[in-house]
CSV table of C-alpha atoms and ligand atoms in Angstrom, one decimal:
chain,number,residue,atom,x,y,z
X,1,UNK,CA,-49.0,56.2,55.3
X,2,UNK,CA,-45.3,55.8,56.2
X,3,UNK,CA,-43.8,58.1,58.8
X,4,UNK,CA,-40.8,59.7,57.2
X,5,UNK,CA,-38.9,59.6,60.4
X,6,UNK,CA,-39.2,55.8,60.6
X,7,UNK,CA,-37.8,55.3,57.1
X,8,UNK,CA,-34.2,54.2,57.2
X,9,UNK,CA,-32.1,56.5,55.1
X,10,UNK,CA,-28.8,55.1,53.8
X,11,UNK,CA,-25.5,56.7,53.6
X,12,UNK,CA,-22.9,55.4,51.1
X,13,UNK,CA,-19.6,56.9,50.0
X,14,UNK,CA,-19.5,57.7,46.3
X,15,UNK,CA,-16.3,55.8,45.3
X,16,UNK,CA,-16.8,52.0,45.3
X,17,UNK,CA,-13.3,51.6,46.6
X,18,UNK,CA,-14.4,53.4,49.9
X,19,UNK,CA,-17.1,50.8,50.4
X,20,UNK,CA,-17.2,47.2,51.6
X,21,UNK,CA,-19.3,45.3,49.1
X,22,UNK,CA,-19.8,41.6,50.0
X,23,UNK,CA,-21.7,39.0,47.9
X,24,UNK,CA,-24.6,39.4,50.4
X,25,UNK,CA,-26.7,41.6,48.1
X,26,UNK,CA,-30.0,42.7,49.7
X,27,UNK,CA,-31.4,44.2,46.6
X,28,UNK,CA,-30.9,41.6,43.8
X,29,UNK,CA,-34.0,42.5,41.9
X,30,UNK,CA,-33.0,46.1,41.6
X,31,UNK,CA,-29.3,45.4,40.9
X,32,UNK,CA,-30.2,42.7,38.2
X,33,UNK,CA,-32.4,45.3,36.5
X,34,UNK,CA,-29.8,48.0,36.5
X,35,UNK,CA,-27.1,45.5,35.4
X,36,UNK,CA,-29.2,44.4,32.5
X,37,UNK,CA,-29.5,48.0,31.3
X,38,UNK,CA,-25.8,48.4,31.8
X,39,UNK,CA,-25.1,45.3,29.7
X,40,UNK,CA,-27.5,46.6,27.0
X,41,UNK,CA,-25.7,49.9,26.9
X,42,UNK,CA,-22.2,48.3,26.7
X,43,UNK,CA,-23.4,46.0,23.9
X,44,UNK,CA,-24.7,49.1,22.1
X,45,UNK,CA,-21.5,51.0,22.2
X,46,UNK,CA,-22.8,53.4,24.9
X,47,UNK,CA,-20.0,52.9,27.5
X,48,UNK,CA,-20.8,56.1,29.4
X,49,UNK,CA,-24.4,55.0,30.1
X,50,UNK,CA,-23.1,51.5,30.9
X,51,UNK,CA,-20.8,52.8,33.6
X,52,UNK,CA,-23.6,55.0,35.0
X,53,UNK,CA,-25.9,52.0,35.4
X,54,UNK,CA,-23.0,49.9,36.9
X,55,UNK,CA,-22.3,52.6,39.4
X,56,UNK,CA,-26.0,52.8,40.4
X,57,UNK,CA,-26.2,49.0,40.8
X,58,UNK,CA,-23.0,49.0,42.9
X,59,UNK,CA,-24.5,51.6,45.3
X,60,UNK,CA,-27.5,49.3,45.9
X,61,UNK,CA,-25.3,46.3,46.3
X,62,UNK,CA,-23.6,48.1,49.2
X,63,UNK,CA,-26.9,48.8,51.2
X,64,UNK,CA,-27.3,46.9,54.4
X,65,UNK,CA,-30.9,46.0,53.8
X,66,UNK,CA,-33.6,45.9,51.1
X,67,UNK,CA,-34.9,49.2,49.8
X,68,UNK,CA,-38.6,49.5,50.3
X,69,UNK,CA,-39.2,53.1,49.1
X,70,UNK,CA,-37.5,55.7,47.0
X,71,UNK,CA,-37.4,58.2,49.9
X,72,UNK,CA,-34.7,56.0,51.4
X,73,UNK,CA,-32.5,56.7,48.5
X,74,UNK,CA,-32.4,60.5,49.1
X,75,UNK,CA,-28.8,61.7,49.2
X,76,UNK,CA,-27.3,58.5,47.8
X,77,UNK,CA,-24.5,59.0,45.2
X,78,UNK,CA,-24.5,57.7,41.6
X,79,UNK,CA,-28.3,57.4,41.3
X,80,UNK,CA,-29.2,59.6,38.3
X,81,UNK,CA,-32.7,60.3,37.1
X,82,UNK,CA,-32.7,57.4,34.7
X,83,UNK,CA,-31.7,54.8,37.4
X,84,UNK,CA,-34.1,56.3,39.9
X,85,UNK,CA,-36.9,56.0,37.4
X,86,UNK,CA,-36.1,52.3,37.0
X,87,UNK,CA,-35.9,51.7,40.7
X,88,UNK,CA,-39.2,53.6,41.3
X,89,UNK,CA,-40.9,51.5,38.7
X,90,UNK,CA,-39.8,48.3,40.3
X,91,UNK,CA,-40.7,49.4,43.8
X,92,UNK,CA,-44.1,50.7,42.8
X,93,UNK,CA,-45.2,48.4,40.0
X,94,UNK,CA,-43.1,45.3,40.6
X,95,UNK,CA,-41.2,45.6,37.3
X,96,UNK,CA,-39.6,48.2,35.1
X,97,UNK,CA,-41.2,48.6,31.7
X,98,UNK,CA,-37.9,49.6,30.2
X,99,UNK,CA,-36.1,46.6,31.5
X,100,UNK,CA,-38.9,44.2,30.4
X,101,UNK,CA,-39.0,45.9,27.0
X,102,UNK,CA,-35.2,45.5,26.6
X,103,UNK,CA,-35.2,41.9,27.7
X,104,UNK,CA,-37.8,41.0,25.1
X,105,UNK,CA,-36.3,43.0,22.3
X,106,UNK,CA,-35.0,41.0,19.3
X,107,UNK,CA,-31.9,43.2,19.2
X,108,UNK,CA,-30.9,42.6,22.8
X,109,UNK,CA,-31.6,38.9,22.5
X,110,UNK,CA,-29.5,38.6,19.4
X,111,UNK,CA,-26.6,40.7,20.8
X,112,UNK,CA,-26.7,38.4,23.9
X,113,UNK,CA,-26.7,35.1,22.0
X,114,UNK,CA,-23.9,36.2,19.7
X,115,UNK,CA,-21.6,37.9,22.2
X,116,UNK,CA,-22.0,34.9,24.4
X,117,UNK,CA,-19.8,33.1,21.8
X,118,UNK,CA,-16.2,33.3,23.1
X,119,UNK,CA,-14.3,35.5,20.7
X,120,UNK,CA,-17.3,37.6,19.6
X,121,UNK,CA,-17.5,41.2,20.8
X,122,UNK,CA,-20.2,43.8,20.4
X,123,UNK,CA,-18.8,45.1,17.1
X,124,UNK,CA,-18.9,41.8,15.4
X,125,UNK,CA,-22.3,40.9,16.7
X,126,UNK,CA,-23.6,44.3,15.5
X,127,UNK,CA,-22.3,43.6,12.0
X,128,UNK,CA,-23.8,40.1,11.9
X,129,UNK,CA,-27.2,41.4,13.1
X,130,UNK,CA,-27.1,44.0,10.3
X,131,UNK,CA,-26.7,41.0,8.0
X,132,UNK,CA,-29.8,39.4,9.4
X,133,UNK,CA,-28.1,37.0,11.8
X,134,UNK,CA,-29.9,36.7,15.1
X,135,UNK,CA,-29.2,33.1,16.2
X,136,UNK,CA,-26.4,30.5,16.3
X,137,UNK,CA,-28.3,28.5,13.7
X,138,UNK,CA,-28.4,31.5,11.3
X,139,UNK,CA,-24.7,32.2,12.0
X,140,UNK,CA,-23.8,28.6,11.0
X,141,UNK,CA,-25.9,28.8,7.8
X,142,UNK,CA,-24.6,32.2,6.9
X,143,UNK,CA,-21.2,31.1,5.7
X,144,UNK,CA,-19.6,34.0,7.7
X,145,UNK,CA,-15.9,33.5,8.2
X,146,UNK,CA,-15.1,32.8,11.8
X,147,UNK,CA,-11.6,33.2,13.3
X,148,UNK,CA,-10.0,30.4,15.4
X,149,UNK,CA,-11.3,31.8,18.7
X,150,UNK,CA,-14.9,32.1,17.4
X,151,UNK,CA,-14.8,28.6,15.9
X,152,UNK,CA,-13.8,27.2,19.3
X,153,UNK,CA,-16.4,29.4,21.0
X,154,UNK,CA,-19.1,28.1,18.8
X,155,UNK,CA,-18.0,24.5,19.2
X,156,UNK,CA,-18.0,24.7,23.0
X,157,UNK,CA,-20.9,27.1,23.3
X,158,UNK,CA,-23.1,25.0,25.6
X,159,UNK,CA,-20.2,24.1,27.9
X,160,UNK,CA,-19.0,27.7,28.2
X,161,UNK,CA,-22.4,29.0,29.1
X,162,UNK,CA,-22.5,26.7,32.1
X,163,UNK,CA,-21.2,28.5,35.2
X,164,UNK,CA,-17.8,27.2,36.4
X,165,UNK,CA,-18.0,25.9,40.0
X,166,UNK,CA,-15.4,26.5,42.8
X,167,UNK,CA,-14.6,22.7,42.7
X,168,UNK,CA,-13.9,22.9,39.0
X,169,UNK,CA,-11.8,26.0,39.5
X,170,UNK,CA,-9.8,24.2,42.2
X,171,UNK,CA,-9.3,21.2,39.9
X,172,UNK,CA,-8.0,23.4,37.2
X,173,UNK,CA,-5.8,25.1,39.8
X,174,UNK,CA,-4.1,21.8,40.5
X,175,UNK,CA,-3.4,21.2,36.8
X,176,UNK,CA,-2.0,24.7,36.3
X,177,UNK,CA,0.1,24.3,39.4
X,178,UNK,CA,1.5,21.0,38.1
X,179,UNK,CA,2.3,22.6,34.7
X,180,UNK,CA,3.9,25.7,36.2
X,181,UNK,CA,6.2,23.9,38.7
X,182,UNK,CA,7.1,21.3,36.1
X,183,UNK,CA,8.5,23.9,33.7
X,184,UNK,CA,9.9,26.2,36.4
X,185,UNK,CA,10.4,24.9,39.9
X,186,UNK,CA,9.6,27.5,42.5
X,187,UNK,CA,7.1,29.4,40.4
X,188,UNK,CA,3.8,30.2,42.1
X,189,UNK,CA,0.2,30.5,41.0
X,190,UNK,CA,-2.6,32.5,42.6
X,191,UNK,CA,-6.3,32.2,42.0
X,192,UNK,CA,-7.5,35.7,41.0
X,193,UNK,CA,-10.8,37.2,39.5
X,194,UNK,CA,-14.2,36.4,40.9
X,195,UNK,CA,-13.2,33.2,42.8
X,196,UNK,CA,-10.6,35.2,44.8
X,197,UNK,CA,-13.5,37.5,45.8
X,198,UNK,CA,-15.3,34.4,47.2
X,199,UNK,CA,-17.8,33.9,44.3
X,200,UNK,CA,-19.1,30.3,44.2
X,201,UNK,CA,-19.3,30.3,40.4
X,202,UNK,CA,-17.7,32.2,37.5
X,203,UNK,CA,-17.7,32.5,33.8
X,204,UNK,CA,-14.1,31.5,33.7
X,205,UNK,CA,-11.1,30.8,36.0
X,206,UNK,CA,-8.3,33.3,36.3
X,207,UNK,CA,-4.7,32.6,37.5
X,208,UNK,CA,-1.7,34.9,38.2
X,209,UNK,CA,1.7,33.2,37.8
X,210,UNK,CA,5.0,34.6,39.2
X,211,UNK,CA,8.4,33.5,40.5
X,212,UNK,CA,10.0,34.9,43.7
X,213,UNK,CA,13.2,35.7,41.7
X,214,UNK,CA,12.8,38.6,39.4
X,215,UNK,CA,13.4,37.7,35.7
X,216,UNK,CA,12.9,33.9,36.2
X,217,UNK,CA,9.3,34.3,34.9
X,218,UNK,CA,10.5,35.5,31.5
X,219,UNK,CA,9.5,33.1,28.8
X,220,UNK,CA,7.4,31.1,31.2
X,221,UNK,CA,4.0,31.2,29.4
X,222,UNK,CA,5.0,29.4,26.2
X,223,UNK,CA,6.5,26.6,28.3
X,224,UNK,CA,3.4,26.3,30.5
X,225,UNK,CA,1.2,26.2,27.4
X,226,UNK,CA,3.3,23.6,25.7
X,227,UNK,CA,3.2,21.4,28.8
X,228,UNK,CA,-0.6,21.7,29.1
X,229,UNK,CA,-0.9,21.1,25.3
X,230,UNK,CA,1.2,17.9,25.5
X,231,UNK,CA,-1.0,16.6,28.2
X,232,UNK,CA,-4.1,17.2,26.2
X,233,UNK,CA,-5.6,19.8,28.5
X,234,UNK,CA,-6.1,22.6,26.0
X,235,UNK,CA,-9.0,22.8,23.5
X,236,UNK,CA,-7.9,26.3,22.5
X,237,UNK,CA,-5.3,28.9,23.5
X,238,UNK,CA,-4.0,32.2,22.4
X,239,UNK,CA,-0.9,33.6,24.0
X,240,UNK,CA,-0.1,37.3,23.9
X,241,UNK,CA,3.4,38.3,24.9
X,242,UNK,CA,4.5,40.9,27.4
X,243,UNK,CA,4.6,44.3,25.8
X,244,UNK,CA,5.2,46.4,29.0
X,245,UNK,CA,9.0,46.7,28.8
X,246,UNK,CA,9.0,47.2,25.0
X,247,UNK,CA,6.5,50.0,25.2
X,248,UNK,CA,8.5,52.7,26.8
X,249,UNK,CA,5.6,55.0,27.3
X,250,UNK,CA,6.3,56.0,30.9
X,251,UNK,CA,3.7,55.8,33.6
X,252,UNK,CA,0.5,53.9,33.5
X,253,UNK,CA,-1.9,55.5,31.1
X,254,UNK,CA,-5.3,56.1,32.6
X,255,UNK,CA,-6.8,56.1,29.1
X,256,UNK,CA,-6.2,52.4,28.7
X,257,UNK,CA,-7.2,49.8,31.3
X,258,UNK,CA,-5.7,47.0,29.2
X,259,UNK,CA,-2.5,45.8,30.8
X,260,UNK,CA,0.5,44.4,29.0
X,261,UNK,CA,1.3,41.2,30.8
X,262,UNK,CA,2.1,38.0,29.0
X,263,UNK,CA,-1.2,36.3,29.1
X,264,UNK,CA,-3.1,33.3,27.7
X,265,UNK,CA,-6.8,33.1,26.9
X,266,UNK,CA,-7.6,29.4,26.8
X,267,UNK,CA,-10.3,26.8,26.8
X,268,UNK,CA,-9.5,23.9,29.1
X,269,UNK,CA,-10.6,20.3,28.7
X,270,UNK,CA,-11.6,19.4,32.2
X,271,UNK,CA,-12.3,15.7,33.0
X,272,UNK,CA,-15.4,14.9,35.0
X,273,UNK,CA,-14.9,14.8,38.8
X,274,UNK,CA,-14.9,11.0,39.0
X,275,UNK,CA,-12.2,10.8,36.3
X,276,UNK,CA,-9.9,13.5,37.6
X,277,UNK,CA,-6.7,12.4,39.2
X,278,UNK,CA,-6.4,9.7,36.5
X,279,UNK,CA,-4.0,10.9,33.8
X,280,UNK,CA,-5.7,12.9,31.1
X,281,UNK,CA,-5.5,11.1,27.8
X,282,UNK,CA,-5.8,11.9,24.1
X,283,UNK,CA,-9.3,12.2,22.7
X,284,UNK,CA,-10.7,8.8,22.3
X,285,UNK,CA,-12.6,8.1,19.0
X,286,UNK,CA,-15.8,8.1,21.1
X,287,UNK,CA,-15.0,11.6,22.4
X,288,UNK,CA,-14.5,12.8,18.9
X,289,UNK,CA,-17.8,11.3,17.8
X,290,UNK,CA,-19.6,12.8,20.7
X,291,UNK,CA,-18.0,16.1,20.0
X,292,UNK,CA,-19.3,16.1,16.5
X,293,UNK,CA,-22.8,15.0,17.6
X,294,UNK,CA,-22.8,17.5,20.5
X,295,UNK,CA,-24.4,20.9,20.5
X,296,UNK,CA,-27.9,22.1,19.9
X,297,UNK,CA,-26.6,24.3,17.1
X,298,UNK,CA,-26.6,21.4,14.6
X,299,UNK,CA,-30.1,20.2,15.5
X,300,UNK,CA,-28.9,16.6,15.1
X,301,UNK,CA,-31.2,15.1,17.7
X,302,UNK,CA,-30.3,13.2,20.8
X,303,UNK,CA,-26.7,12.1,21.5
X,304,UNK,CA,-25.9,8.5,21.1
X,305,UNK,CA,-26.1,6.6,24.4
X,306,UNK,CA,-22.5,5.7,24.1
X,307,UNK,CA,-21.5,9.3,23.9
X,308,UNK,CA,-21.7,10.2,27.6
X,309,UNK,CA,-19.7,13.2,28.6
X,310,UNK,CA,-16.4,12.5,30.2
X,311,UNK,CA,-15.2,16.1,30.3
X,312,UNK,CA,-16.3,19.7,29.8
X,313,UNK,CA,-14.8,22.8,28.3
X,314,UNK,CA,-13.9,25.7,30.7
X,315,UNK,CA,-12.6,29.1,30.0
X,316,UNK,CA,-9.3,29.8,31.7
X,317,UNK,CA,-7.2,33.0,31.8
X,318,UNK,CA,-3.5,32.9,32.7
X,319,UNK,CA,-1.4,35.9,33.4
X,320,UNK,CA,2.4,36.0,34.2
X,321,UNK,CA,3.8,38.9,36.2
X,322,UNK,CA,7.4,39.6,37.4
X,323,UNK,CA,7.5,39.6,41.2
X,324,UNK,CA,8.2,43.3,41.3
X,325,UNK,CA,4.8,44.0,39.8
X,326,UNK,CA,3.0,41.1,41.5
X,327,UNK,CA,1.0,43.2,44.1
X,328,UNK,CA,-0.2,45.5,41.4
X,329,UNK,CA,-1.2,42.6,39.1
X,330,UNK,CA,-2.9,40.8,42.0
X,331,UNK,CA,-4.9,44.0,42.9
X,332,UNK,CA,-5.7,44.7,39.2
X,333,UNK,CA,-6.9,41.2,38.4
X,334,UNK,CA,-9.0,40.5,41.4
X,335,UNK,CA,-11.7,42.8,40.4
X,336,UNK,CA,-14.6,43.4,40.3
X,337,UNK,CA,-14.3,45.4,37.1
X,338,UNK,CA,-16.2,48.3,38.6
X,339,UNK,CA,-14.0,48.2,41.8
X,340,UNK,CA,-10.9,48.4,39.6
X,341,UNK,CA,-12.3,51.3,37.6
X,342,UNK,CA,-13.1,53.2,40.8
X,343,UNK,CA,-9.7,52.5,42.3
X,344,UNK,CA,-8.1,54.1,39.2
X,345,UNK,CA,-10.5,57.0,39.3
X,346,UNK,CA,-9.8,57.6,43.0
X,347,UNK,CA,-6.0,57.4,42.3
X,348,UNK,CA,-6.2,59.9,39.4
X,349,UNK,CA,-8.8,62.4,40.7
X,350,UNK,CA,-8.2,62.4,44.4
X,351,UNK,CA,-4.5,61.5,44.7
X,352,UNK,CA,-2.9,62.7,41.4
X,353,UNK,CA,-1.6,59.1,41.0
X,354,UNK,CA,-1.8,56.7,38.1
X,355,UNK,CA,-2.7,53.1,39.0
X,356,UNK,CA,-2.4,50.2,36.7
X,357,UNK,CA,-1.9,46.4,37.0
X,358,UNK,CA,1.8,47.1,36.7
X,359,UNK,CA,2.6,50.0,38.9
X,360,UNK,CA,1.5,53.1,40.8
X,361,UNK,CA,3.0,56.4,39.7
X,362,UNK,CA,2.9,59.5,41.9
X,363,UNK,CA,2.5,62.5,39.6
X,364,UNK,CA,3.4,65.1,42.2
X,365,UNK,CA,6.6,63.3,43.3
X,366,UNK,CA,7.3,62.2,39.7
X,367,UNK,CA,8.2,58.7,40.7
X,368,UNK,CA,6.9,55.1,40.9
X,369,UNK,CA,5.8,53.8,44.4
X,370,UNK,CA,7.0,50.3,45.0
X,371,UNK,CA,4.8,47.8,46.8
X,372,UNK,CA,5.0,44.1,47.7
X,373,UNK,CA,1.4,43.8,49.0
X,374,UNK,CA,-2.1,45.0,48.2
X,375,UNK,CA,-2.2,46.5,51.7
X,376,UNK,CA,0.7,48.8,50.8
X,377,UNK,CA,-1.0,50.0,47.7
X,378,UNK,CA,-4.2,50.9,49.6
X,379,UNK,CA,-2.0,52.8,52.1
X,380,UNK,CA,-0.3,54.8,49.3
X,381,UNK,CA,-3.8,55.6,48.0
X,382,UNK,CA,-4.9,56.8,51.4
X,383,UNK,CA,-7.6,54.1,51.5
X,384,UNK,CA,-8.6,51.7,54.2
X,385,UNK,CA,-7.7,48.2,53.1
X,386,UNK,CA,-10.6,46.4,51.5
X,387,UNK,CA,-10.1,42.6,51.4
X,388,UNK,CA,-11.1,40.7,48.1
X,389,UNK,CA,-14.4,39.4,49.6
X,390,UNK,CA,-15.5,43.0,50.0
X,391,UNK,CA,-14.6,44.1,46.5
X,392,UNK,CA,-17.7,42.8,44.9
X,393,UNK,CA,-19.0,46.2,43.7
T,401,LIG,N1,-9.2,41.9,33.3
T,401,LIG,C1,-8.2,42.7,32.8
T,401,LIG,N2,-8.1,42.7,31.4
T,401,LIG,C2,-8.8,41.9,30.6
T,401,LIG,C3,-9.8,41.1,31.2
T,401,LIG,C4,-10.0,41.1,32.6
T,401,LIG,O1,-7.5,43.4,33.5
T,401,LIG,N3,-8.7,41.9,29.3
T,401,LIG,C5,-9.3,41.9,34.8
T,401,LIG,C6,-10.6,42.5,35.2
T,401,LIG,O2,-10.5,43.9,35.5
T,401,LIG,C7,-11.0,41.8,36.5
T,401,LIG,C8,-10.2,40.4,36.3
T,401,LIG,O3,-9.4,40.6,35.2
T,401,LIG,O4,-10.5,42.4,37.6
T,401,LIG,C9,-11.2,39.3,36.1
T,401,LIG,O5,-11.9,39.5,34.9
T,401,LIG,P1,-13.1,38.5,34.6
T,401,LIG,O6,-12.6,37.1,34.5
T,401,LIG,O7,-13.7,39.0,33.3
T,401,LIG,O8,-14.2,38.7,35.7
T,401,LIG,P2,-14.5,38.1,37.1
T,401,LIG,O9,-14.5,39.2,38.1
T,401,LIG,O10,-13.5,37.0,37.4
T,401,LIG,O11,-15.9,37.5,36.9
T,401,LIG,P3,-16.3,36.0,36.4
T,401,LIG,O12,-16.6,35.3,37.6
T,401,LIG,O13,-17.6,36.3,35.6
T,401,LIG,O14,-15.2,35.5,35.6
T,402,LIG,MN1,-26.4,41.3,55.6
T,403,LIG,MN1,-13.1,35.5,35.9
T,404,LIG,MN1,-11.1,36.3,33.0
């Protein structure tokens, strides 16, 4: 019998941008369970449910110690009946039947495997599943037409599933830096995304590129990409040009969280640690041979002994921003995704402002608010500054 008075009750603000969420998660079993249900909802075109589970998981990530009983959760925000049921199940029975059922379901497993291919989203995976495709092998046998991104994704499937380490992120940072200053002296790169929040691994590496003189960054991305390509660093790239200035649609639109920066989604060819520093060379015939033999997908048996790996494929995102929008881009691309979503919700609902990765618009004053640092943006929003390491909602 637990004395109610001895049970620690938690208190947590309802907006994630009012909380400090470090990577020190005291409830990983509960948050993993809720995140899995969020992922399943997102893959099933149920975004509303997805966000609800993400918010519930984020509240638990912010707790200072492990939850031992549901009475502790009384009064906490964002915990709906469904999430509470899952939490109760785990606390009382050690597992949630819904989570276990989802994990085992053929549909979820197929959606996961297929959307784990770079370039494949939920819509495409759904269509393939309806055609009876549940595995990579079935996909390859099916004769489905794959676009360039999906072909690259399939080819580098095993590599891209491996988490990227901080050391690999730093090595790629050095390469990108060399590329950027070679084509535009004075240009600067900043590590963004999960690694800026202090994560030790990631699914990719994200960089923001700018130049201290407004306008000098125009046309930079194609030059950076050409440089990287000429040095043999890119296995795949798709560059999207800046559409912010062309699209004269006024203030940031809360309806869309896609921004309009010039960006590049790429797959890097990163040399193994012991080979880094020596100049990257063209594919050797041995590499090409290994590449063809590589991958469980083709079921071709063990790799030849001579085909030792000398490099791996790594997903890299590059974004270019003019210096006048840099602080907004930095804030918008550091994440986490839920933290970003909550910042925009706070801005819109509590401050009558529209926040994007480009700008902050004050609807009451009818003007844009300029900022040169993240701190300034938090101040405009009436928020205490939360450093990147505490944005892991
Ligand atoms: N982002 C974005 N538009 C996209 C993709 C990402 O604005 N089309 C932003 C996200 O909001 C996030 C940041 O870019 O703030 C990084 O996204 P991503 O690399 O997907 O996530 P990470 O937090 O870096 O996590 P991971 O370690 O898994 O890469
Ligand atoms: Mn702690
Ligand atoms: Mn990332
Ligand atoms: Mn990314």
